[in-house]
Tab-separated table of C-alpha atoms and ligand atoms in Angstrom:
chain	number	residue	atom	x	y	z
A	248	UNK	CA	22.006	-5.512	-63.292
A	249	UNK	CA	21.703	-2.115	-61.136
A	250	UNK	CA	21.776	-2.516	-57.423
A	251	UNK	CA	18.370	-0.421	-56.082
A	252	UNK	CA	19.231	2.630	-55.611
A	253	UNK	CA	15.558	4.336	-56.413
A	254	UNK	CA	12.174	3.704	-55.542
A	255	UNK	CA	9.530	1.911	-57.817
A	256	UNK	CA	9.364	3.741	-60.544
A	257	UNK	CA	12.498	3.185	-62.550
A	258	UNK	CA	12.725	1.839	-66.031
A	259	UNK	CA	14.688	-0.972	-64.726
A	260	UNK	CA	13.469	-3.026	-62.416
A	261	UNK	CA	16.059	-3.070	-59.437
A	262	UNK	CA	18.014	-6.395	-58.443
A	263	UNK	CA	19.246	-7.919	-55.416
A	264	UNK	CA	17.974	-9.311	-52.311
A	265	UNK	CA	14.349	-8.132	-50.156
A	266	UNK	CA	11.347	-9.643	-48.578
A	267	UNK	CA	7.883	-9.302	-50.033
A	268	UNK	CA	6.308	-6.958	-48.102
A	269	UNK	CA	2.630	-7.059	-49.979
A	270	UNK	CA	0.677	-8.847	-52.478
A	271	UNK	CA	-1.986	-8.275	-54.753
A	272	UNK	CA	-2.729	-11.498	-56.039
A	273	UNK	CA	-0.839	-11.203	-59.721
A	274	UNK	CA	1.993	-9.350	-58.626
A	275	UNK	CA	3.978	-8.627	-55.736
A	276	UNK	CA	6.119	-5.839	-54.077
A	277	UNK	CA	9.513	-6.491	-52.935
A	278	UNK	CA	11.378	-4.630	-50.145
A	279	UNK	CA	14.708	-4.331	-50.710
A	280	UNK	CA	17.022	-4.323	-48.143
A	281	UNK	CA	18.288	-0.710	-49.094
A	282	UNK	CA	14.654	0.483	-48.304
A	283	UNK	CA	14.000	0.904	-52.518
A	284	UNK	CA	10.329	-1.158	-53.710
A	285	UNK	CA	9.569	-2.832	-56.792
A	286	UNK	CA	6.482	-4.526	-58.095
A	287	UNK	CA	7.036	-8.236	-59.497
A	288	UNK	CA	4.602	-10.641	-60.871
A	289	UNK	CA	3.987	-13.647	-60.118
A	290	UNK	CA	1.593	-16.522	-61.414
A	291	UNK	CA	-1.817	-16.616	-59.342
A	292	UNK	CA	-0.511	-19.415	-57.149
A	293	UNK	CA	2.682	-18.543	-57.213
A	294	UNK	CA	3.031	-19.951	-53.367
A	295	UNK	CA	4.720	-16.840	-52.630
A	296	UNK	CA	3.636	-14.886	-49.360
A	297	UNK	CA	4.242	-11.517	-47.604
A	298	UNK	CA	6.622	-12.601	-45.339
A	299	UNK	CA	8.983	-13.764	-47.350
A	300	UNK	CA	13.082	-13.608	-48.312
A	301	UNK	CA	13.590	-13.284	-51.947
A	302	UNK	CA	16.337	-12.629	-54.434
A	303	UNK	CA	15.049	-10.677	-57.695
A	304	UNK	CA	17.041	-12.194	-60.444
A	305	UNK	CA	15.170	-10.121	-63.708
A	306	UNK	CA	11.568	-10.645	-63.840
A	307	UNK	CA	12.027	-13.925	-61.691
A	308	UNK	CA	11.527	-13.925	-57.724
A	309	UNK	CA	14.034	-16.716	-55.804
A	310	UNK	CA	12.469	-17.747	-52.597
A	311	UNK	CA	14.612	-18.078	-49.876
A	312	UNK	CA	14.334	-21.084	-47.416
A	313	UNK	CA	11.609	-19.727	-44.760
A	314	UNK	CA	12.204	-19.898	-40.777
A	315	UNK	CA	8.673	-20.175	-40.199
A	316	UNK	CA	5.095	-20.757	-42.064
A	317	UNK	CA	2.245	-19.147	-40.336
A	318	UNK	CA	-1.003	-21.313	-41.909
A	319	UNK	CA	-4.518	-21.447	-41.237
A	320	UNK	CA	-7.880	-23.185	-42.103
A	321	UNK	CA	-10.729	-22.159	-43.973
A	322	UNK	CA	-14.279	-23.159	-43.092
A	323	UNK	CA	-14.216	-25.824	-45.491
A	324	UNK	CA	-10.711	-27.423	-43.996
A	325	UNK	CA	-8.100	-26.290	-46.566
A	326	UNK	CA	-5.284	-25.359	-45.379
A	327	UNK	CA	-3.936	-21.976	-46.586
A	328	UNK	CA	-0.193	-20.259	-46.141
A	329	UNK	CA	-0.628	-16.812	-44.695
A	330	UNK	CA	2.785	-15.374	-44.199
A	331	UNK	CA	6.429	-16.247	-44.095
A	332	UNK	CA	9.366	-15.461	-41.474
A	333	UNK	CA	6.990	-14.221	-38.509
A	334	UNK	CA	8.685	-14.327	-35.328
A	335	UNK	CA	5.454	-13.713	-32.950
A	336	UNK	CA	1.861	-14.150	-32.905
A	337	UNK	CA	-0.364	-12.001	-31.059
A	338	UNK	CA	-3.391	-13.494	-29.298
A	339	UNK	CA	-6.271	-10.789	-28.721
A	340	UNK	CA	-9.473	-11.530	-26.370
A	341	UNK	CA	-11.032	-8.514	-25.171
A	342	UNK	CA	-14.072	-9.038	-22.185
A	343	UNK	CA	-16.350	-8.265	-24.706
A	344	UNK	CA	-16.992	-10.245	-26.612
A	345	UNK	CA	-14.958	-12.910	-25.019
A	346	UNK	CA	-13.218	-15.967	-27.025
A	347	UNK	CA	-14.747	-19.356	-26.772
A	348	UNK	CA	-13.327	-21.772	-23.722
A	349	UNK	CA	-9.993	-22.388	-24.522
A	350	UNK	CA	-9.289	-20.408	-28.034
A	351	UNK	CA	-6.457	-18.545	-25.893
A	352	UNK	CA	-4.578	-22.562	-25.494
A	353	UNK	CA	-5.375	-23.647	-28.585
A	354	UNK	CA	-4.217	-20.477	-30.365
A	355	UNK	CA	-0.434	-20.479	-28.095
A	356	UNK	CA	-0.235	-23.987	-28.804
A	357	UNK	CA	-0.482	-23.333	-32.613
A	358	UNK	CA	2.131	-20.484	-32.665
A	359	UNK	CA	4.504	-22.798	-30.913
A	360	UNK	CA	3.911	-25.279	-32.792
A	361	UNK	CA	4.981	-22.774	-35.724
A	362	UNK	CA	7.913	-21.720	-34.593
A	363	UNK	CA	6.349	-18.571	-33.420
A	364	UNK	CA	6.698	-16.854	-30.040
A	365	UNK	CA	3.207	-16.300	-28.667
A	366	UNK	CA	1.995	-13.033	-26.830
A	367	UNK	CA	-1.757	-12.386	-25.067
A	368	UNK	CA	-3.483	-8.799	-25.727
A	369	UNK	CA	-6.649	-8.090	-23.871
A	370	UNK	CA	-7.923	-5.455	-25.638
A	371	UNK	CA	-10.599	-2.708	-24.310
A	372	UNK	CA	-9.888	-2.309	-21.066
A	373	UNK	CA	-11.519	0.807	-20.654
A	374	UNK	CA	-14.382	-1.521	-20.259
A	375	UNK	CA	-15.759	-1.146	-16.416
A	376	UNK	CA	-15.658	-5.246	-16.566
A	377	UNK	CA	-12.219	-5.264	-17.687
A	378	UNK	CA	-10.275	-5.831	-14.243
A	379	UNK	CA	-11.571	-9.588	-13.001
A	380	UNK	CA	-11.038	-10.538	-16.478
A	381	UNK	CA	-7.266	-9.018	-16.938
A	382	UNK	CA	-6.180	-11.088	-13.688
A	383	UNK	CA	-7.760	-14.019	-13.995
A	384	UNK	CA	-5.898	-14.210	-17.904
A	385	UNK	CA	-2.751	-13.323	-16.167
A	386	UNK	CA	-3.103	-15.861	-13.535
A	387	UNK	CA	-3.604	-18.789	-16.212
A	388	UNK	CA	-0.920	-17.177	-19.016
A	389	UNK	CA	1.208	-14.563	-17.395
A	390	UNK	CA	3.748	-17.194	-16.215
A	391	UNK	CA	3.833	-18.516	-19.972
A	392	UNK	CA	3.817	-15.574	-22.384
A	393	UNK	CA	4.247	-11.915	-22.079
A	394	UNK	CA	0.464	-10.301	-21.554
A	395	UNK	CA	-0.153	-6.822	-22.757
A	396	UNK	CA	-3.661	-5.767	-20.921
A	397	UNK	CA	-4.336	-2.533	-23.179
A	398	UNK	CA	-6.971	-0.193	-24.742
A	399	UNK	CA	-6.976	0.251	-28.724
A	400	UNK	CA	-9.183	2.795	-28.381
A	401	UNK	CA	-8.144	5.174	-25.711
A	402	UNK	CA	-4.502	4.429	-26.647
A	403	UNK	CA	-3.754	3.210	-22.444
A	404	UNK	CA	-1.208	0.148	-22.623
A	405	UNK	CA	-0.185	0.564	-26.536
A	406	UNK	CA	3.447	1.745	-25.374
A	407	UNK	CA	4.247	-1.497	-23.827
A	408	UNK	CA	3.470	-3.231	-27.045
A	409	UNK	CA	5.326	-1.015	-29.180
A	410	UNK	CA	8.401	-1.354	-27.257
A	411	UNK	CA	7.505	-4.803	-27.327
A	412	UNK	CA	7.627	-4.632	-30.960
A	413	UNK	CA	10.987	-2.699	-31.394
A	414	UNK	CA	13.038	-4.961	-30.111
A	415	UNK	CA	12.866	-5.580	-33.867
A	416	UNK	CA	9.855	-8.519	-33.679
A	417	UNK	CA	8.012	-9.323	-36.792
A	418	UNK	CA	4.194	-10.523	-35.641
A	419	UNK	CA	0.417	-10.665	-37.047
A	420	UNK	CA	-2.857	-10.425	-34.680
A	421	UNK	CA	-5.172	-13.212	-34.832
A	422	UNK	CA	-8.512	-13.149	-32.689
A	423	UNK	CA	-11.853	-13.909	-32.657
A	424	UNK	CA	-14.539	-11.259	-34.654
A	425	UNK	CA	-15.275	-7.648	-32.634
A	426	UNK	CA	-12.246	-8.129	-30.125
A	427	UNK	CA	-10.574	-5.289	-31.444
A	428	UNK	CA	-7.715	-6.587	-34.496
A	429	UNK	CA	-8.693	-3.901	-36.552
A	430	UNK	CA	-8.815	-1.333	-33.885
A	431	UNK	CA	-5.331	-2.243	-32.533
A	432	UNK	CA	-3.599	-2.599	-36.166
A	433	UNK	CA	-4.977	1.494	-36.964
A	434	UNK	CA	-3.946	2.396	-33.217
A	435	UNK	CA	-0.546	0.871	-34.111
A	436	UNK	CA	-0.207	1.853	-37.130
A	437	UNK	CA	-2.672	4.691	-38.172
A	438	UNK	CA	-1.396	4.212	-42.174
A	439	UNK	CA	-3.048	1.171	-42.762
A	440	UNK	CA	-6.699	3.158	-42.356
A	441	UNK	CA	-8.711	-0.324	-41.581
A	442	UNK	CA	-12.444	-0.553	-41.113
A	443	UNK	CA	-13.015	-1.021	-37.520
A	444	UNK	CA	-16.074	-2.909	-37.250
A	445	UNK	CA	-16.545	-3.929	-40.951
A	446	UNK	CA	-18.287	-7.435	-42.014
A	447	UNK	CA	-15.527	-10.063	-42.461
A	448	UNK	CA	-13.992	-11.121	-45.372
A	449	UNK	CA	-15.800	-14.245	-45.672
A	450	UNK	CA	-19.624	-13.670	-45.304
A	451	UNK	CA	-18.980	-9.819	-46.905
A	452	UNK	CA	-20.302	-10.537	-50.484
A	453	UNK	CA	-18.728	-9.409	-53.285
A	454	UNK	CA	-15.517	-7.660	-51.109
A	455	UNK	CA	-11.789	-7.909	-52.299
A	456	UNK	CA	-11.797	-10.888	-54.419
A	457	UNK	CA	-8.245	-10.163	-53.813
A	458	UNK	CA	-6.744	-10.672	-50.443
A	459	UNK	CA	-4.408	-8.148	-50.301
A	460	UNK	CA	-1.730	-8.653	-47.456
A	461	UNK	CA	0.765	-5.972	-46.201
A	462	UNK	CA	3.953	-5.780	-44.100
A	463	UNK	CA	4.080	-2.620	-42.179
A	464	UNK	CA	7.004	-0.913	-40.543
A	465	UNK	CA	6.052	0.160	-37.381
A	466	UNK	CA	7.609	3.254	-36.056
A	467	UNK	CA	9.377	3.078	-33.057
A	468	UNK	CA	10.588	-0.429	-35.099
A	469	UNK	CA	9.301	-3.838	-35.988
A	470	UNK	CA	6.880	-5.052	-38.309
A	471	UNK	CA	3.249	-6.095	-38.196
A	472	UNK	CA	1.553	-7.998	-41.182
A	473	UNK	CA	-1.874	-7.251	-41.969
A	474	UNK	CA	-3.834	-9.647	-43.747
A	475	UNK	CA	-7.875	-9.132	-44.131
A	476	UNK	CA	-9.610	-11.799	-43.696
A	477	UNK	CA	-7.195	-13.822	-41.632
A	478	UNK	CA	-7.249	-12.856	-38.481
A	479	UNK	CA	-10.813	-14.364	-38.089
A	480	UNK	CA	-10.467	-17.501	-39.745
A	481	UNK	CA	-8.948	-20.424	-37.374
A	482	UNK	CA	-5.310	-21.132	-37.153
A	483	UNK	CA	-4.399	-24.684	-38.503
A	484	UNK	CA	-5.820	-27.455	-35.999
A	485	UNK	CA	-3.034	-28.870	-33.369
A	486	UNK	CA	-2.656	-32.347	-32.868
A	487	UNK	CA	-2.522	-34.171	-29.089
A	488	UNK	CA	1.084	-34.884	-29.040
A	489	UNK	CA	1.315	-30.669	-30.013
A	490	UNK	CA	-0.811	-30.234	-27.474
A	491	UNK	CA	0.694	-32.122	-24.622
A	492	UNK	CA	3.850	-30.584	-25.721
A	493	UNK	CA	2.879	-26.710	-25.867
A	494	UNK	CA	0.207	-26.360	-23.533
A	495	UNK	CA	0.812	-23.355	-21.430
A	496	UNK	CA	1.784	-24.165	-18.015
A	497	UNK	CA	3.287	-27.066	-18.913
A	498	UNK	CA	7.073	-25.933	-19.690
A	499	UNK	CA	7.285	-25.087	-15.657
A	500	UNK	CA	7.324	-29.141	-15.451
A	501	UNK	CA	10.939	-30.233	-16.487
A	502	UNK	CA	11.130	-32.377	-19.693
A	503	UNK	CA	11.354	-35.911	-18.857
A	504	UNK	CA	9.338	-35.729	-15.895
A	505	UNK	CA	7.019	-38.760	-17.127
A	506	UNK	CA	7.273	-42.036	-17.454
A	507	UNK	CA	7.123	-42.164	-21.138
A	508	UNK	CA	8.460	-39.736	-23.578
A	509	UNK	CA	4.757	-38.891	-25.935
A	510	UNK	CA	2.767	-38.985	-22.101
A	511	UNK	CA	-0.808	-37.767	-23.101
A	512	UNK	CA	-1.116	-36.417	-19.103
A	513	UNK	CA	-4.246	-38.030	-19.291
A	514	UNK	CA	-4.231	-41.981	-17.584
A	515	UNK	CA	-0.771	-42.989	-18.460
A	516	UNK	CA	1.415	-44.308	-15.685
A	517	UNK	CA	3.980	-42.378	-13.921
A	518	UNK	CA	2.416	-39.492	-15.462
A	519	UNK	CA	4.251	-36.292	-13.291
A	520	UNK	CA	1.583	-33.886	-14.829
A	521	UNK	CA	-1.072	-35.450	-13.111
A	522	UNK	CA	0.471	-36.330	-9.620
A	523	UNK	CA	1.461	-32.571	-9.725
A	524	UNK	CA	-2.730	-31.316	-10.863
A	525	UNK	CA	-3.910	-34.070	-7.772
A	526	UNK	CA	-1.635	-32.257	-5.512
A	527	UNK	CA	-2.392	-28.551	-6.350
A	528	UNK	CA	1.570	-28.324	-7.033
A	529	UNK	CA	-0.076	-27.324	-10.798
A	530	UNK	CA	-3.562	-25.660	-11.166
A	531	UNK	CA	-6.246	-28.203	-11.468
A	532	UNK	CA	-8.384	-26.114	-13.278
A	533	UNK	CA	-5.719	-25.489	-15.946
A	534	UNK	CA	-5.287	-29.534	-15.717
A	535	UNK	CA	-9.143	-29.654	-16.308
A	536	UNK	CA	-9.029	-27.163	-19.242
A	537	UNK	CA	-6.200	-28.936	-20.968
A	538	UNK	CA	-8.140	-32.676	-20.772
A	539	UNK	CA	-11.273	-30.888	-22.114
A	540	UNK	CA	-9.006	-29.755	-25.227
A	541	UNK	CA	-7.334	-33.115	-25.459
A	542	UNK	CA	-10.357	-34.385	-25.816
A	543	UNK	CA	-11.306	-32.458	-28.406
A	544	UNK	CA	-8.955	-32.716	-30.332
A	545	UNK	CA	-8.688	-36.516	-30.232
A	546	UNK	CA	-12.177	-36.203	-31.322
A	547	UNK	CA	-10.986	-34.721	-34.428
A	548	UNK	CA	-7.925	-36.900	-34.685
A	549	UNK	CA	-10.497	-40.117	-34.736
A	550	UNK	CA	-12.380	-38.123	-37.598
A	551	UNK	CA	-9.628	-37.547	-39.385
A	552	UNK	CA	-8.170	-41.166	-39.664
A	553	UNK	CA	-11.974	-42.303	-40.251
A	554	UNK	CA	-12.078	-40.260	-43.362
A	555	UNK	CA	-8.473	-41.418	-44.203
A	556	UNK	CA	-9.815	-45.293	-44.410
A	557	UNK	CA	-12.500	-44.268	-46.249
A	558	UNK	CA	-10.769	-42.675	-49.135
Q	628	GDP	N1	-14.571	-0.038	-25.478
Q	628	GDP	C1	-13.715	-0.375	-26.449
Q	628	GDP	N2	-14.190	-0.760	-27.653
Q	628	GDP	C2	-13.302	-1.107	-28.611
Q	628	GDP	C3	-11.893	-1.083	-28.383
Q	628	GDP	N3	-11.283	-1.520	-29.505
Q	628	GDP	C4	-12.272	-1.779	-30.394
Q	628	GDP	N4	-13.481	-1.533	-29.868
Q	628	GDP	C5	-14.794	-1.704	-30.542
Q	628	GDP	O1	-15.025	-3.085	-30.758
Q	628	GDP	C6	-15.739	-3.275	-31.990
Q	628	GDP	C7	-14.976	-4.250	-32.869
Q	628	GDP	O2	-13.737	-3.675	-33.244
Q	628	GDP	P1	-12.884	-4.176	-34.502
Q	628	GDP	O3	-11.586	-3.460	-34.457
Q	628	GDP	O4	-13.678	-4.079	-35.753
Q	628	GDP	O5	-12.704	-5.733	-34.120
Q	628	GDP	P2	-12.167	-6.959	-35.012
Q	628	GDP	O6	-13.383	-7.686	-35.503
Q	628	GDP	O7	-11.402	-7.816	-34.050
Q	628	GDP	O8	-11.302	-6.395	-36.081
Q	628	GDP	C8	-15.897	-1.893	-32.629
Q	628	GDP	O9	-17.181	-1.414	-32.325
Q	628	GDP	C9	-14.821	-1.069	-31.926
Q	628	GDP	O10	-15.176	0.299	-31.853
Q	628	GDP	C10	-11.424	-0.660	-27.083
Q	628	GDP	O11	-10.231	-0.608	-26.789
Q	628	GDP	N5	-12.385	-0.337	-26.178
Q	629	MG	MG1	-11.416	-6.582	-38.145
């Protein structure tokens, strides 16, 4: 079989190893790692997703083991694979519109969970309300995960992220609806040509039956995957012992700090979270906002195992 030397278009479809950097559905396109593209298809549910490592053996793709699985959940609960082998998630709010009360935890909680290094964006900060906003985000998250306080649409703050992204990071944007996503991917990465303000993919009838998901070489380097649809949909629900592990602010309290080993922070005893959140030595209002999530979610949890007797 001929190593790639040539893009696409030759007779012979090229061998050897690349990742899938986009798919339409009923066929794929491989990047190999000489830079040279093919198409391959695949069956409709295939489980194959941009993202990831495959050997092209003939017509046949051979997925390689993944390092992480970025998933989310539709509105009906199923549970969907978006991409392969990301290394970071970006979180964007923007003052206006803002995200819902705690969307920022729950979404850094998630990406940890994954595998995946989270990073905050607060987009459109050109707006005059910007400022309060910026520091009270980087009061509650600066001393967790890098914050990149930028505007997508006068281009202020985008250098920081690039170089963020060239030290050779591999990442998708997820977000609530008119934060910016689509703004920031085209200020990014002008090539990809998105609709900034466009319905989204789920209540926009009759649109791209098709998701059609892209990996995109950035230019100063790195690689940002662009999926439509996604980055409005919810990431995969987290469960309390994620959440007691991952919550942000919590890794400045050293592991084994509790009593018991799966501590809930809530009433346990010995508990060093809450000693620490009655003492100010941690915020109490971060302590507050993570017991109105772990409520929440054990809301969900009790659902959950409801439904599970019943069926
Ligand atoms: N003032 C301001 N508006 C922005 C900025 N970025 C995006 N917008 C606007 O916010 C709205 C939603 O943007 P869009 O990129 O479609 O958001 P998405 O739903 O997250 O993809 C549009 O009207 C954009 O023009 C920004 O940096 N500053
Ligand atoms: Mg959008």
């Amino acid at each position: 079989m001929n190593q790639p030397s040539s893009p696409a278009s030759s007779a012979d479809p090229p061998a050897g190893s690349g990742i899938i950097s986009a798919h339409h559905g009923v066929a794929v396109e491989v990047r190999f790692d000489n830079g040279a593209r093919c198409l391959v298809r695949v069956k409709r549910r295939s489980g194959h997703v941009v993202g990831d490592a495959v050997r092209v053996v003939g017509e046949v793709l051979e997925r390689l083991p993944r390092r992480t699985e970025l998933r989310r959940r539709d509105a009906l609960g199923g549970i969907h694979l978006v991409a392969a082998n990301l290394d970071v998630l970006g979180i964007v709010v923007s003052p206006a519109p803002q995200p819902p009360a705690g969307f920022v935890d729950q979404a850094i909680v998630a990406a940890r969970a994954a595998d995946l290094a989270p990073f905050l964006v607060i987009n459109k900060c050109d707006l005059a309300l910007a400022d309060p906003y910026v520091a009270a985000l980087r009061a509650a998250y600066a001393g967790s995960v890098p914050v990149f306080p930028l505007s997508a649409a006068s281009g202020a703050g985008l250098e920081a992220l690039r170089a963020f992204f060239a030290c050779g990071h591999r990442g998708a944007f997820v977000g609530t609806t008119g934060v910016g996503k689509s703004s920031l991917l085209n200020a990014l990465c002008p090539e990809i040509d998105l609709q900034v303000g466009e319905l989204n993919e789920y209540s926009g009838k009759g649109r791209n039956t098709t998701t059609l998901s892209t990996l995109h070489t950035l230019h100063d380097g790195g690689e940002l995957i662009d999926t439509p649809g996604f980055q409005d949909f919810g990431l995969v629900e987290i469960s309390a012992p994620e959440l007691a592990l991952h919550y942000p602010g919590f890794e400045q309290i050293p592991p084994g700090s509790c009593r018991f080993r799966n501590c809930r922070h809530r009433s346990e005893p010995g508990c060093a979270v809450r000693d620490l959140a009655s003492t100010g030595q941690f915020p109490a209002d971060r302590y507050a906002t993570y017991l109105e999530i772990l409520d929440a979610v054990e809301v969900v949890e009790a659902q959950n195992r409801y439904r599970g007797k019943k069926g």
